[in-house]
mmCIF file of C-alpha atoms in Angstrom:
data_model
loop_
_atom_site.group_PDB
_atom_site.id
_atom_site.type_symbol
_atom_site.label_atom_id
_atom_site.label_comp_id
_atom_site.label_asym_id
_atom_site.label_seq_id
_atom_site.Cartn_x
_atom_site.Cartn_y
_atom_site.Cartn_z
ATOM 1 C CA MET A 6 -28.825 32.139 -17.221
ATOM 2 C CA ALA A 7 -30.671 33.100 -20.389
ATOM 3 C CA GLY A 8 -29.568 31.318 -23.527
ATOM 4 C CA LEU A 9 -27.788 28.472 -21.735
ATOM 5 C CA ASN A 10 -28.654 24.818 -22.277
ATOM 6 C CA THR A 11 -30.213 22.818 -19.461
ATOM 7 C CA PRO A 12 -28.252 20.108 -17.613
ATOM 8 C CA LYS A 13 -30.154 17.542 -19.688
ATOM 9 C CA SER A 14 -28.956 19.039 -22.983
ATOM 10 C CA LEU A 15 -25.471 19.369 -21.496
ATOM 11 C CA ALA A 16 -25.420 15.662 -20.690
ATOM 12 C CA SER A 17 -26.640 14.895 -24.204
ATOM 13 C CA SER A 18 -23.888 16.971 -25.822
ATOM 14 C CA LEU A 19 -21.236 15.395 -23.579
ATOM 15 C CA TYR A 20 -22.534 11.930 -24.455
ATOM 16 C CA SER A 21 -22.216 12.754 -28.149
ATOM 17 C CA ILE A 22 -18.664 14.036 -27.681
ATOM 18 C CA ASN A 23 -17.749 10.961 -25.629
ATOM 19 C CA LYS A 24 -19.010 8.564 -28.309
ATOM 20 C CA LYS A 25 -16.782 10.231 -30.894
ATOM 21 C CA ASN A 26 -13.920 10.261 -28.388
ATOM 22 C CA VAL A 27 -14.204 6.512 -27.754
ATOM 23 C CA ALA A 28 -14.250 5.796 -31.500
ATOM 24 C CA PHE A 29 -11.105 7.850 -32.008
ATOM 25 C CA SER A 30 -9.351 6.167 -29.093
ATOM 26 C CA LYS A 31 -10.012 2.742 -30.598
ATOM 27 C CA ARG A 32 -8.493 3.873 -33.898
ATOM 28 C CA LEU A 33 -5.545 5.471 -32.110
ATOM 29 C CA ALA A 34 -4.942 2.314 -30.065
ATOM 30 C CA LYS A 35 -4.598 0.246 -33.249
ATOM 31 C CA ASN A 36 -2.219 2.793 -34.754
ATOM 32 C CA TRP A 37 -0.284 2.925 -31.486
ATOM 33 C CA ILE A 38 0.431 -0.816 -31.553
ATOM 34 C CA VAL A 39 1.777 -0.651 -35.108
ATOM 35 C CA MET A 40 3.869 2.457 -34.516
ATOM 36 C CA ALA A 41 5.154 1.372 -31.121
ATOM 37 C CA THR A 42 6.332 -1.913 -32.630
ATOM 38 C CA LYS A 43 8.249 -0.047 -35.312
ATOM 39 C CA GLN A 44 9.761 2.278 -32.704
ATOM 40 C CA GLN A 45 10.799 -0.732 -30.630
ATOM 41 C CA GLU A 46 12.903 -1.789 -33.604
ATOM 42 C CA ASP A 47 14.416 1.463 -34.790
ATOM 43 C CA GLY A 48 12.918 4.367 -32.855
ATOM 44 C CA LEU A 49 13.710 6.827 -30.124
ATOM 45 C CA SER A 50 15.397 5.278 -27.100
ATOM 46 C CA LEU A 51 16.527 6.436 -23.695
ATOM 47 C CA ASN A 52 20.117 6.488 -24.957
ATOM 48 C CA ALA A 53 19.282 9.458 -27.195
ATOM 49 C CA LEU A 54 18.004 11.304 -24.137
ATOM 50 C CA THR A 55 20.761 10.394 -21.687
ATOM 51 C CA SER A 56 23.902 9.984 -23.777
ATOM 52 C CA SER A 57 24.785 11.933 -26.929
ATOM 53 C CA GLU A 58 27.144 14.600 -28.198
ATOM 54 C CA ARG A 59 24.213 16.983 -28.525
ATOM 55 C CA ARG A 60 23.295 16.444 -24.872
ATOM 56 C CA ASP A 61 26.860 17.171 -23.796
ATOM 57 C CA GLU A 62 26.863 20.353 -25.859
ATOM 58 C CA VAL A 63 23.578 21.599 -24.385
ATOM 59 C CA MET A 64 24.503 20.639 -20.814
ATOM 60 C CA ILE A 65 27.774 22.615 -21.021
ATOM 61 C CA ALA A 66 25.963 25.645 -22.417
ATOM 62 C CA ALA A 67 23.197 25.375 -19.785
ATOM 63 C CA LYS A 68 25.712 25.150 -16.947
ATOM 64 C CA SER A 69 27.508 28.272 -18.165
ATOM 65 C CA SER A 70 24.168 30.106 -18.410
ATOM 66 C CA LEU A 71 22.858 29.360 -14.913
ATOM 67 C CA SER A 72 23.590 32.906 -13.786
ATOM 68 C CA ASN A 73 22.063 34.414 -16.932
ATOM 69 C CA CYS A 74 18.511 33.052 -16.660
ATOM 70 C CA LEU A 75 15.567 35.309 -17.456
ATOM 71 C CA SER A 76 13.776 35.194 -14.122
ATOM 72 C CA GLU A 77 12.098 38.604 -14.214
ATOM 73 C CA THR A 78 11.301 41.328 -16.742
ATOM 74 C CA ASN A 79 10.251 44.949 -16.340
ATOM 75 C CA LEU A 80 9.685 46.132 -19.897
ATOM 76 C CA HIS A 81 7.009 48.618 -18.839
ATOM 77 C CA HIS A 82 9.733 50.681 -17.161
ATOM 78 C CA THR A 83 11.598 51.242 -20.425
ATOM 79 C CA ILE A 84 8.975 50.920 -23.199
ATOM 80 C CA PRO A 85 6.363 53.727 -23.046
ATOM 81 C CA ALA A 86 3.862 51.771 -25.211
ATOM 82 C CA LEU A 87 3.479 49.146 -22.484
ATOM 83 C CA LYS A 88 0.890 50.251 -19.941
ATOM 84 C CA SER A 89 1.050 47.585 -17.257
ATOM 85 C CA LYS A 90 2.491 44.193 -16.322
ATOM 86 C CA THR A 91 0.826 41.031 -15.044
ATOM 87 C CA ARG A 92 3.193 38.430 -13.629
ATOM 88 C CA GLY A 93 2.167 34.829 -14.258
ATOM 89 C CA LYS A 94 3.910 31.710 -13.032
ATOM 90 C CA VAL A 95 6.066 31.594 -16.164
ATOM 91 C CA ARG A 96 5.004 34.480 -18.409
ATOM 92 C CA ASP A 97 5.142 38.220 -17.884
ATOM 93 C CA ILE A 98 2.190 39.741 -19.739
ATOM 94 C CA TYR A 99 2.211 43.386 -20.796
ATOM 95 C CA ASP A 100 -0.697 45.529 -21.950
ATOM 96 C CA GLY A 101 0.350 47.099 -25.224
ATOM 97 C CA GLY A 102 -2.890 48.876 -26.019
ATOM 98 C CA ASP A 103 -4.365 46.918 -28.924
ATOM 99 C CA TYR A 104 -2.011 44.005 -28.217
ATOM 100 C CA LEU A 105 -0.668 41.832 -25.450
ATOM 101 C CA VAL A 106 3.073 41.249 -25.182
ATOM 102 C CA LEU A 107 3.824 37.880 -23.607
ATOM 103 C CA VAL A 108 7.381 37.286 -22.421
ATOM 104 C CA THR A 109 8.176 33.656 -21.636
ATOM 105 C CA THR A 110 10.712 33.636 -18.822
ATOM 106 C CA ASP A 111 12.958 30.845 -17.546
ATOM 107 C CA ARG A 112 10.881 30.422 -14.381
ATOM 108 C CA GLN A 113 9.952 26.802 -13.661
ATOM 109 C CA SER A 114 6.621 26.226 -11.948
ATOM 110 C CA ALA A 115 4.889 23.211 -10.422
ATOM 111 C CA PHE A 116 2.640 22.693 -7.409
ATOM 112 C CA ASP A 117 1.191 26.154 -8.182
ATOM 113 C CA ARG A 118 4.473 27.933 -7.399
ATOM 114 C CA VAL A 119 7.853 28.786 -8.915
ATOM 115 C CA LEU A 120 10.531 26.184 -8.167
ATOM 116 C CA ALA A 121 13.624 27.366 -10.041
ATOM 117 C CA SER A 122 14.949 29.112 -13.155
ATOM 118 C CA ILE A 123 16.005 26.887 -16.055
ATOM 119 C CA PRO A 124 18.514 28.063 -18.701
ATOM 120 C CA PHE A 125 16.980 28.568 -22.186
ATOM 121 C CA LYS A 126 13.572 27.461 -20.953
ATOM 122 C CA GLY A 127 11.701 30.579 -22.027
ATOM 123 C CA GLN A 128 13.112 30.428 -25.532
ATOM 124 C CA VAL A 129 12.455 26.733 -26.058
ATOM 125 C CA LEU A 130 8.884 27.078 -24.766
ATOM 126 C CA ASN A 131 8.263 29.986 -27.121
ATOM 127 C CA ASP A 132 9.799 28.038 -30.032
ATOM 128 C CA THR A 133 7.762 24.931 -29.196
ATOM 129 C CA SER A 134 4.464 26.787 -28.925
ATOM 130 C CA LEU A 135 5.061 28.693 -32.152
ATOM 131 C CA TRP A 136 5.700 25.431 -34.015
ATOM 132 C CA TRP A 137 2.507 23.868 -32.658
ATOM 133 C CA PHE A 138 0.446 27.031 -33.236
ATOM 134 C CA ASN A 139 1.481 26.896 -36.892
ATOM 135 C CA GLN A 140 0.733 23.174 -37.119
ATOM 136 C CA THR A 141 -2.734 23.396 -35.521
ATOM 137 C CA ASN A 142 -4.215 26.513 -37.085
ATOM 138 C CA HIS A 143 -6.526 24.287 -39.142
ATOM 139 C CA ILE A 144 -8.018 22.929 -35.902
ATOM 140 C CA ALA A 145 -8.177 26.054 -33.777
ATOM 141 C CA PRO A 146 -7.359 29.620 -34.863
ATOM 142 C CA ASN A 147 -4.970 31.348 -32.483
ATOM 143 C CA ALA A 148 -4.285 34.858 -31.268
ATOM 144 C CA ILE A 149 -0.663 35.139 -32.469
ATOM 145 C CA ILE A 150 0.269 38.340 -34.321
ATOM 146 C CA ALA A 151 4.076 38.417 -34.207
ATOM 147 C CA VAL A 152 7.133 36.832 -32.600
ATOM 148 C CA PRO A 153 9.672 39.674 -32.400
ATOM 149 C CA ASP A 154 12.086 37.900 -30.052
ATOM 150 C CA LYS A 155 13.062 34.368 -29.098
ATOM 151 C CA ASN A 156 11.251 34.796 -25.773
ATOM 152 C CA VAL A 157 8.338 36.975 -26.888
ATOM 153 C CA THR A 158 4.956 36.582 -28.561
ATOM 154 C CA ILE A 159 2.654 39.476 -29.437
ATOM 155 C CA ALA A 160 -0.995 38.457 -29.473
ATOM 156 C CA LYS A 161 -4.463 39.829 -30.126
ATOM 157 C CA LYS A 162 -6.369 40.923 -27.081
ATOM 158 C CA CYS A 163 -9.316 38.684 -26.274
ATOM 159 C CA VAL A 164 -11.614 37.861 -23.385
ATOM 160 C CA VAL A 165 -9.893 34.914 -21.696
ATOM 161 C CA PHE A 166 -12.158 32.139 -20.455
ATOM 162 C CA PRO A 167 -11.320 31.507 -16.754
ATOM 163 C CA VAL A 168 -11.063 27.770 -17.393
ATOM 164 C CA GLU A 169 -8.130 25.506 -18.249
ATOM 165 C CA PHE A 170 -8.997 22.572 -20.491
ATOM 166 C CA VAL A 171 -6.876 19.714 -19.151
ATOM 167 C CA VAL A 172 -7.011 16.766 -21.557
ATOM 168 C CA ARG A 173 -5.790 13.362 -20.410
ATOM 169 C CA GLY A 174 -5.083 10.088 -22.133
ATOM 170 C CA TYR A 175 -3.636 8.148 -19.188
ATOM 171 C CA VAL A 176 -4.182 7.662 -15.454
ATOM 172 C CA THR A 177 -0.998 9.168 -14.079
ATOM 173 C CA GLY A 178 0.588 12.078 -12.209
ATOM 174 C CA SER A 179 1.992 13.043 -8.816
ATOM 175 C CA THR A 180 0.278 16.317 -7.857
ATOM 176 C CA ASP A 181 -2.820 16.632 -5.692
ATOM 177 C CA THR A 182 -5.048 17.228 -8.726
ATOM 178 C CA SER A 183 -3.445 14.571 -10.970
ATOM 179 C CA LEU A 184 -5.752 11.857 -12.226
ATOM 180 C CA TRP A 185 -3.811 9.044 -10.559
ATOM 181 C CA THR A 186 -3.837 10.788 -7.175
ATOM 182 C CA VAL A 187 -7.602 11.285 -7.149
ATOM 183 C CA TYR A 188 -8.251 7.845 -8.671
ATOM 184 C CA ASN A 189 -6.027 6.158 -6.087
ATOM 185 C CA ASN A 190 -8.031 7.972 -3.400
ATOM 186 C CA GLY A 191 -11.185 6.255 -4.604
ATOM 187 C CA VAL A 192 -12.699 8.931 -6.844
ATOM 188 C CA ARG A 193 -14.600 7.382 -9.752
ATOM 189 C CA ASN A 194 -16.324 10.457 -11.130
ATOM 190 C CA TYR A 195 -13.904 13.291 -11.748
ATOM 191 C CA CYS A 196 -14.852 16.570 -13.388
ATOM 192 C CA GLY A 197 -17.921 14.906 -14.887
ATOM 193 C CA ASN A 198 -16.032 11.848 -16.193
ATOM 194 C CA ALA A 199 -17.022 8.355 -15.055
ATOM 195 C CA LEU A 200 -13.820 6.353 -14.486
ATOM 196 C CA PRO A 201 -13.824 2.526 -14.692
ATOM 197 C CA GLU A 202 -12.816 0.345 -11.756
ATOM 198 C CA GLY A 203 -9.566 -1.585 -11.699
ATOM 199 C CA MET A 204 -7.238 0.855 -13.434
ATOM 200 C CA VAL A 205 -3.598 1.106 -12.396
ATOM 201 C CA LYS A 206 -1.081 3.925 -12.540
ATOM 202 C CA ASN A 207 0.090 4.925 -16.032
ATOM 203 C CA GLU A 208 -2.636 2.904 -17.742
ATOM 204 C CA ARG A 209 -4.220 4.260 -20.911
ATOM 205 C CA LEU A 210 -7.771 5.517 -20.464
ATOM 206 C CA PRO A 211 -10.546 3.934 -22.570
ATOM 207 C CA ALA A 212 -10.919 7.364 -24.205
ATOM 208 C CA ASN A 213 -9.321 10.790 -23.883
ATOM 209 C CA ILE A 214 -11.118 12.960 -21.331
ATOM 210 C CA ILE A 215 -11.274 16.619 -20.328
ATOM 211 C CA THR A 216 -10.872 17.464 -16.645
ATOM 212 C CA PRO A 217 -11.354 21.246 -16.524
ATOM 213 C CA THR A 218 -10.008 23.495 -13.790
ATOM 214 C CA THR A 219 -10.744 27.085 -12.912
ATOM 215 C CA LYS A 220 -7.902 29.563 -13.330
ATOM 216 C CA ALA A 221 -7.600 30.593 -9.691
ATOM 217 C CA ALA A 222 -4.898 33.034 -8.598
ATOM 218 C CA ASP A 223 -2.962 30.675 -6.328
ATOM 219 C CA HIS A 224 -4.089 27.208 -7.393
ATOM 220 C CA ASP A 225 -6.254 25.430 -9.957
ATOM 221 C CA VAL A 226 -9.579 23.988 -8.820
ATOM 222 C CA PRO A 227 -11.197 21.005 -10.608
ATOM 223 C CA ILE A 228 -14.679 21.733 -11.930
ATOM 224 C CA THR A 229 -17.329 19.915 -13.981
ATOM 225 C CA PRO A 230 -18.628 21.139 -17.353
ATOM 226 C CA GLN A 231 -22.059 21.601 -15.801
ATOM 227 C CA GLU A 232 -20.625 23.798 -13.037
ATOM 228 C CA ILE A 233 -18.733 25.881 -15.609
ATOM 229 C CA VAL A 234 -22.001 26.723 -17.342
ATOM 230 C CA GLU A 235 -24.071 27.119 -14.175
ATOM 231 C CA GLN A 236 -21.513 29.498 -12.638
ATOM 232 C CA GLY A 237 -21.450 31.620 -15.775
ATOM 233 C CA LEU A 238 -17.763 31.002 -16.478
ATOM 234 C CA MET A 239 -18.616 30.088 -20.076
ATOM 235 C CA SER A 240 -21.781 29.828 -22.112
ATOM 236 C CA GLN A 241 -22.899 26.374 -23.207
ATOM 237 C CA ALA A 242 -22.026 27.139 -26.825
ATOM 238 C CA ASP A 243 -18.550 28.439 -25.983
ATOM 239 C CA TYR A 244 -17.823 25.463 -23.732
ATOM 240 C CA ASP A 245 -18.952 22.990 -26.386
ATOM 241 C CA GLU A 246 -16.780 24.654 -29.038
ATOM 242 C CA ALA A 247 -13.715 24.937 -26.807
ATOM 243 C CA SER A 248 -14.026 21.331 -25.600
ATOM 244 C CA ARG A 249 -14.322 20.047 -29.180
ATOM 245 C CA LYS A 250 -11.248 22.024 -30.155
ATOM 246 C CA ALA A 251 -9.347 20.786 -27.088
ATOM 247 C CA LEU A 252 -10.047 17.123 -27.881
ATOM 248 C CA SER A 253 -9.171 17.603 -31.554
ATOM 249 C CA LEU A 254 -5.939 19.403 -30.679
ATOM 250 C CA PHE A 255 -4.983 16.633 -28.273
ATOM 251 C CA GLU A 256 -5.771 13.881 -30.771
ATOM 252 C CA TYR A 257 -3.675 15.636 -33.392
ATOM 253 C CA GLY A 258 -0.860 16.213 -30.898
ATOM 254 C CA GLN A 259 -0.885 12.545 -29.881
ATOM 255 C CA ARG A 260 -0.627 11.478 -33.499
ATOM 256 C CA VAL A 261 2.252 13.843 -34.330
ATOM 257 C CA ALA A 262 4.113 13.006 -31.113
ATOM 258 C CA LEU A 263 3.822 9.283 -31.708
ATOM 259 C CA GLU A 264 5.171 9.678 -35.242
ATOM 260 C CA HIS A 265 8.295 11.086 -33.591
ATOM 261 C CA GLY A 266 8.661 8.433 -30.909
ATOM 262 C CA VAL A 267 6.973 10.047 -27.916
ATOM 263 C CA ILE A 268 3.570 9.770 -26.254
ATOM 264 C CA LEU A 269 1.609 12.937 -25.474
ATOM 265 C CA VAL A 270 0.146 11.793 -22.153
ATOM 266 C CA ASP A 271 -1.815 14.853 -21.052
ATOM 267 C CA THR A 272 -1.812 18.601 -21.574
ATOM 268 C CA LYS A 273 -3.770 21.789 -20.956
ATOM 269 C CA TYR A 274 -5.243 24.369 -23.298
ATOM 270 C CA GLU A 275 -6.534 27.867 -22.738
ATOM 271 C CA PHE A 276 -8.986 29.733 -24.943
ATOM 272 C CA GLY A 277 -10.299 33.231 -25.312
ATOM 273 C CA LYS A 278 -13.009 35.000 -27.283
ATOM 274 C CA GLY A 279 -11.915 37.380 -29.991
ATOM 275 C CA ALA A 280 -13.536 40.693 -30.902
ATOM 276 C CA ASP A 281 -15.406 38.923 -33.714
ATOM 277 C CA GLY A 282 -16.802 36.280 -31.339
ATOM 278 C CA SER A 283 -14.479 33.486 -32.455
ATOM 279 C CA VAL A 284 -12.967 31.070 -29.918
ATOM 280 C CA LEU A 285 -9.171 31.433 -30.086
ATOM 281 C CA LEU A 286 -6.389 29.200 -28.800
ATOM 282 C CA ILE A 287 -4.065 31.202 -26.535
ATOM 283 C CA ASP A 288 -1.111 30.884 -24.135
ATOM 284 C CA GLU A 289 0.895 27.784 -25.151
ATOM 285 C CA VAL A 290 0.489 24.489 -26.993
ATOM 286 C CA HIS A 291 1.954 21.054 -26.223
ATOM 287 C CA THR A 292 5.027 22.383 -24.443
ATOM 288 C CA PRO A 293 6.799 20.249 -21.815
ATOM 289 C CA ASP A 294 5.556 22.840 -19.301
ATOM 290 C CA SER A 295 1.903 22.282 -20.098
ATOM 291 C CA SER A 296 2.190 18.624 -21.129
ATOM 292 C CA ARG A 297 3.478 15.260 -20.038
ATOM 293 C CA TYR A 298 5.516 13.182 -22.519
ATOM 294 C CA TRP A 299 6.807 9.599 -22.371
ATOM 295 C CA LEU A 300 9.157 7.702 -24.669
ATOM 296 C CA ALA A 301 6.899 5.454 -26.747
ATOM 297 C CA HIS A 302 9.210 2.543 -27.517
ATOM 298 C CA SER A 303 9.529 1.407 -23.901
ATOM 299 C CA TYR A 304 6.115 2.330 -22.509
ATOM 300 C CA GLN A 305 4.338 -0.999 -22.963
ATOM 301 C CA ALA A 306 7.117 -3.185 -21.542
ATOM 302 C CA ARG A 307 7.687 -0.903 -18.565
ATOM 303 C CA PHE A 308 3.972 -0.639 -17.862
ATOM 304 C CA GLN A 309 3.559 -4.411 -17.922
ATOM 305 C CA ASN A 310 6.445 -4.743 -15.461
ATOM 306 C CA GLY A 311 5.124 -2.090 -13.097
ATOM 307 C CA LEU A 312 7.868 0.408 -13.914
ATOM 308 C CA GLU A 313 7.462 4.130 -14.396
ATOM 309 C CA PRO A 314 7.554 5.289 -18.044
ATOM 310 C CA GLU A 315 10.648 7.042 -19.328
ATOM 311 C CA ASN A 316 9.528 10.660 -19.232
ATOM 312 C CA VAL A 317 10.699 13.702 -21.185
ATOM 313 C CA ASP A 318 9.175 16.458 -19.077
ATOM 314 C CA LYS A 319 9.420 18.097 -15.666
ATOM 315 C CA GLU A 320 8.023 15.128 -13.738
ATOM 316 C CA PHE A 321 11.432 14.130 -12.352
ATOM 317 C CA LEU A 322 11.835 17.642 -10.906
ATOM 318 C CA ARG A 323 8.369 17.436 -9.350
ATOM 319 C CA LEU A 324 9.296 14.136 -7.733
ATOM 320 C CA TRP A 325 12.574 15.536 -6.375
ATOM 321 C CA PHE A 326 10.725 18.344 -4.600
ATOM 322 C CA LYS A 327 8.099 15.941 -3.247
ATOM 323 C CA ASP A 328 10.917 13.788 -1.826
ATOM 324 C CA HIS A 329 12.707 16.737 -0.197
ATOM 325 C CA CYS A 330 9.907 18.972 1.091
ATOM 326 C CA ASN A 331 6.186 19.631 1.120
ATOM 327 C CA PRO A 332 5.915 21.796 -1.996
ATOM 328 C CA TYR A 333 2.318 22.746 -1.217
ATOM 329 C CA GLU A 334 2.808 23.916 2.376
ATOM 330 C CA ASP A 335 6.485 24.755 3.015
ATOM 331 C CA LYS A 336 7.033 28.505 2.773
ATOM 332 C CA VAL A 337 10.676 28.118 1.753
ATOM 333 C CA LEU A 338 11.699 25.394 -0.695
ATOM 334 C CA PRO A 339 15.162 23.858 -1.063
ATOM 335 C CA HIS A 340 17.247 24.887 -4.062
ATOM 336 C CA ALA A 341 17.048 22.407 -6.921
ATOM 337 C CA PRO A 342 20.443 20.763 -7.544
ATOM 338 C CA GLN A 343 22.412 22.175 -10.459
ATOM 339 C CA GLU A 344 22.457 18.829 -12.249
ATOM 340 C CA LEU A 345 18.646 18.638 -12.178
ATOM 341 C CA VAL A 346 18.293 22.184 -13.492
ATOM 342 C CA THR A 347 20.636 21.599 -16.422
ATOM 343 C CA GLU A 348 19.079 18.181 -17.102
ATOM 344 C CA LEU A 349 15.665 19.810 -17.400
ATOM 345 C CA ALA A 350 17.060 22.396 -19.830
ATOM 346 C CA TRP A 351 18.340 19.541 -21.976
ATOM 347 C CA ARG A 352 15.053 17.595 -21.827
ATOM 348 C CA TYR A 353 13.041 20.581 -23.012
ATOM 349 C CA ILE A 354 15.447 21.113 -25.910
ATOM 350 C CA PHE A 355 15.535 17.361 -26.670
ATOM 351 C CA LEU A 356 11.760 17.265 -26.946
ATOM 352 C CA PHE A 357 11.657 20.349 -29.170
ATOM 353 C CA GLU A 358 14.276 18.948 -31.525
ATOM 354 C CA THR A 359 12.717 15.484 -31.544
ATOM 355 C CA ILE A 360 9.226 16.629 -32.521
ATOM 356 C CA THR A 361 10.020 19.581 -34.779
ATOM 357 C CA LYS A 362 13.079 18.003 -36.420
ATOM 358 C CA SER A 363 14.798 21.378 -36.156
ATOM 359 C CA ARG A 364 17.844 22.460 -34.180
ATOM 360 C CA PHE A 365 17.403 24.682 -31.163
ATOM 361 C CA GLN A 366 19.541 27.816 -31.412
ATOM 362 C CA ILE A 367 21.462 28.292 -28.182
ATOM 363 C CA PRO A 368 21.261 32.047 -27.522
ATOM 364 C CA ASP A 369 24.188 34.402 -27.783
ATOM 365 C CA THR A 370 24.962 35.710 -24.306
ATOM 366 C CA THR A 371 27.060 38.704 -25.355
ATOM 367 C CA GLU A 372 23.988 40.956 -25.067
ATOM 368 C CA PRO A 373 21.953 40.782 -21.832
ATOM 369 C CA ILE A 374 18.670 38.981 -22.481
ATOM 370 C CA HIS A 375 16.507 41.733 -21.011
ATOM 371 C CA ASP A 376 18.193 44.384 -23.194
ATOM 372 C CA ARG A 377 17.700 42.262 -26.318
ATOM 373 C CA ILE A 378 14.016 41.690 -25.524
ATOM 374 C CA ALA A 379 13.385 45.383 -24.802
ATOM 375 C CA ARG A 380 14.982 46.402 -28.091
ATOM 376 C CA ASN A 381 13.058 43.848 -30.171
ATOM 377 C CA VAL A 382 9.706 44.515 -28.499
ATOM 378 C CA SER A 383 10.097 48.266 -28.860
ATOM 379 C CA HIS A 384 10.789 47.943 -32.601
ATOM 380 C CA ALA A 385 7.902 45.504 -33.100
ATOM 381 C CA LEU A 386 5.348 47.714 -31.347
ATOM 382 C CA ALA A 387 6.491 50.760 -33.302
ATOM 383 C CA SER A 388 6.014 48.813 -36.519
ATOM 384 C CA LEU A 389 2.571 47.482 -35.520
ATOM 385 C CA ASN A 390 1.334 50.907 -34.447
ATOM 386 C CA ASN A 391 2.418 52.680 -37.642
#
């Protein structure tokens, strides 16, 4: 393709990025030891996650809201300004002419399919992303225009790159494309990253790495940076810029998370190209849907004793489904137990409150969620279009 760098220049640019990445990881490792020691003494513990008045309050509210989850929206039927709807795994995306209206539902996805609906999930994901978007604007400009509702973001239209930038700091995971699964199967070069011999599950990588995937309709497919450029999915320049932003965002997220007692283990970013040619951060940032989090204070001791880290994400729900079915092949999945659904609602809220140091507002259920969203979106679009 005209204007694209050769594989040789691609390798050179990746080598340069990797050198910087290794240097950062060495600095982060030193900081981690100091901060983890402090957290061991007075930091976040499993007790805060599993036993507290706040947990009891959220669990009661979640249980009473199980029948009021936002599993589906159809705003285009009631708001004339919305032209069409695209249903994602979690978000319903509406074409609003000059804007996109993204509604974050309570749908819970994993294994490339929807598993359940989780009370308050859409709101807490929207809240979490908004906080991180505001915190990271100095690293990567984003497409956010307005947040007219607790579950809704209005964004600039842009050309979305058909690539997910998965950034990893540890060898872990349970899905078919997780780094531990492929590593345990003998793979030592994954998505263009050379992996050292002798690593064990949940071990920290020598440096943060990007393992890109294509945004396929039914499942994500791992791909190398060279293949991304050769297949015309992104230009060399756009890939280089997006990958730099992804690594910087992840490094910043790791630092902020660790300051609040949790480890940002891995995450994914999505980018698009704005009308002015700028590379914009889109979709979501550092949510427990797109990221894996562990409690920092206990990680080292548990790792040294061969125990799984204490996680604050959806991993325990993934594991439940893997134990009770084949989530990749079974056409019909079992219903997730009520206690797991409400526990996940609490974990998402716990993580939001822990990192942002703000209190999650449990929604008022007197007005149906869909009616509230339709009213707020309609008013917002009218204001934007005037």
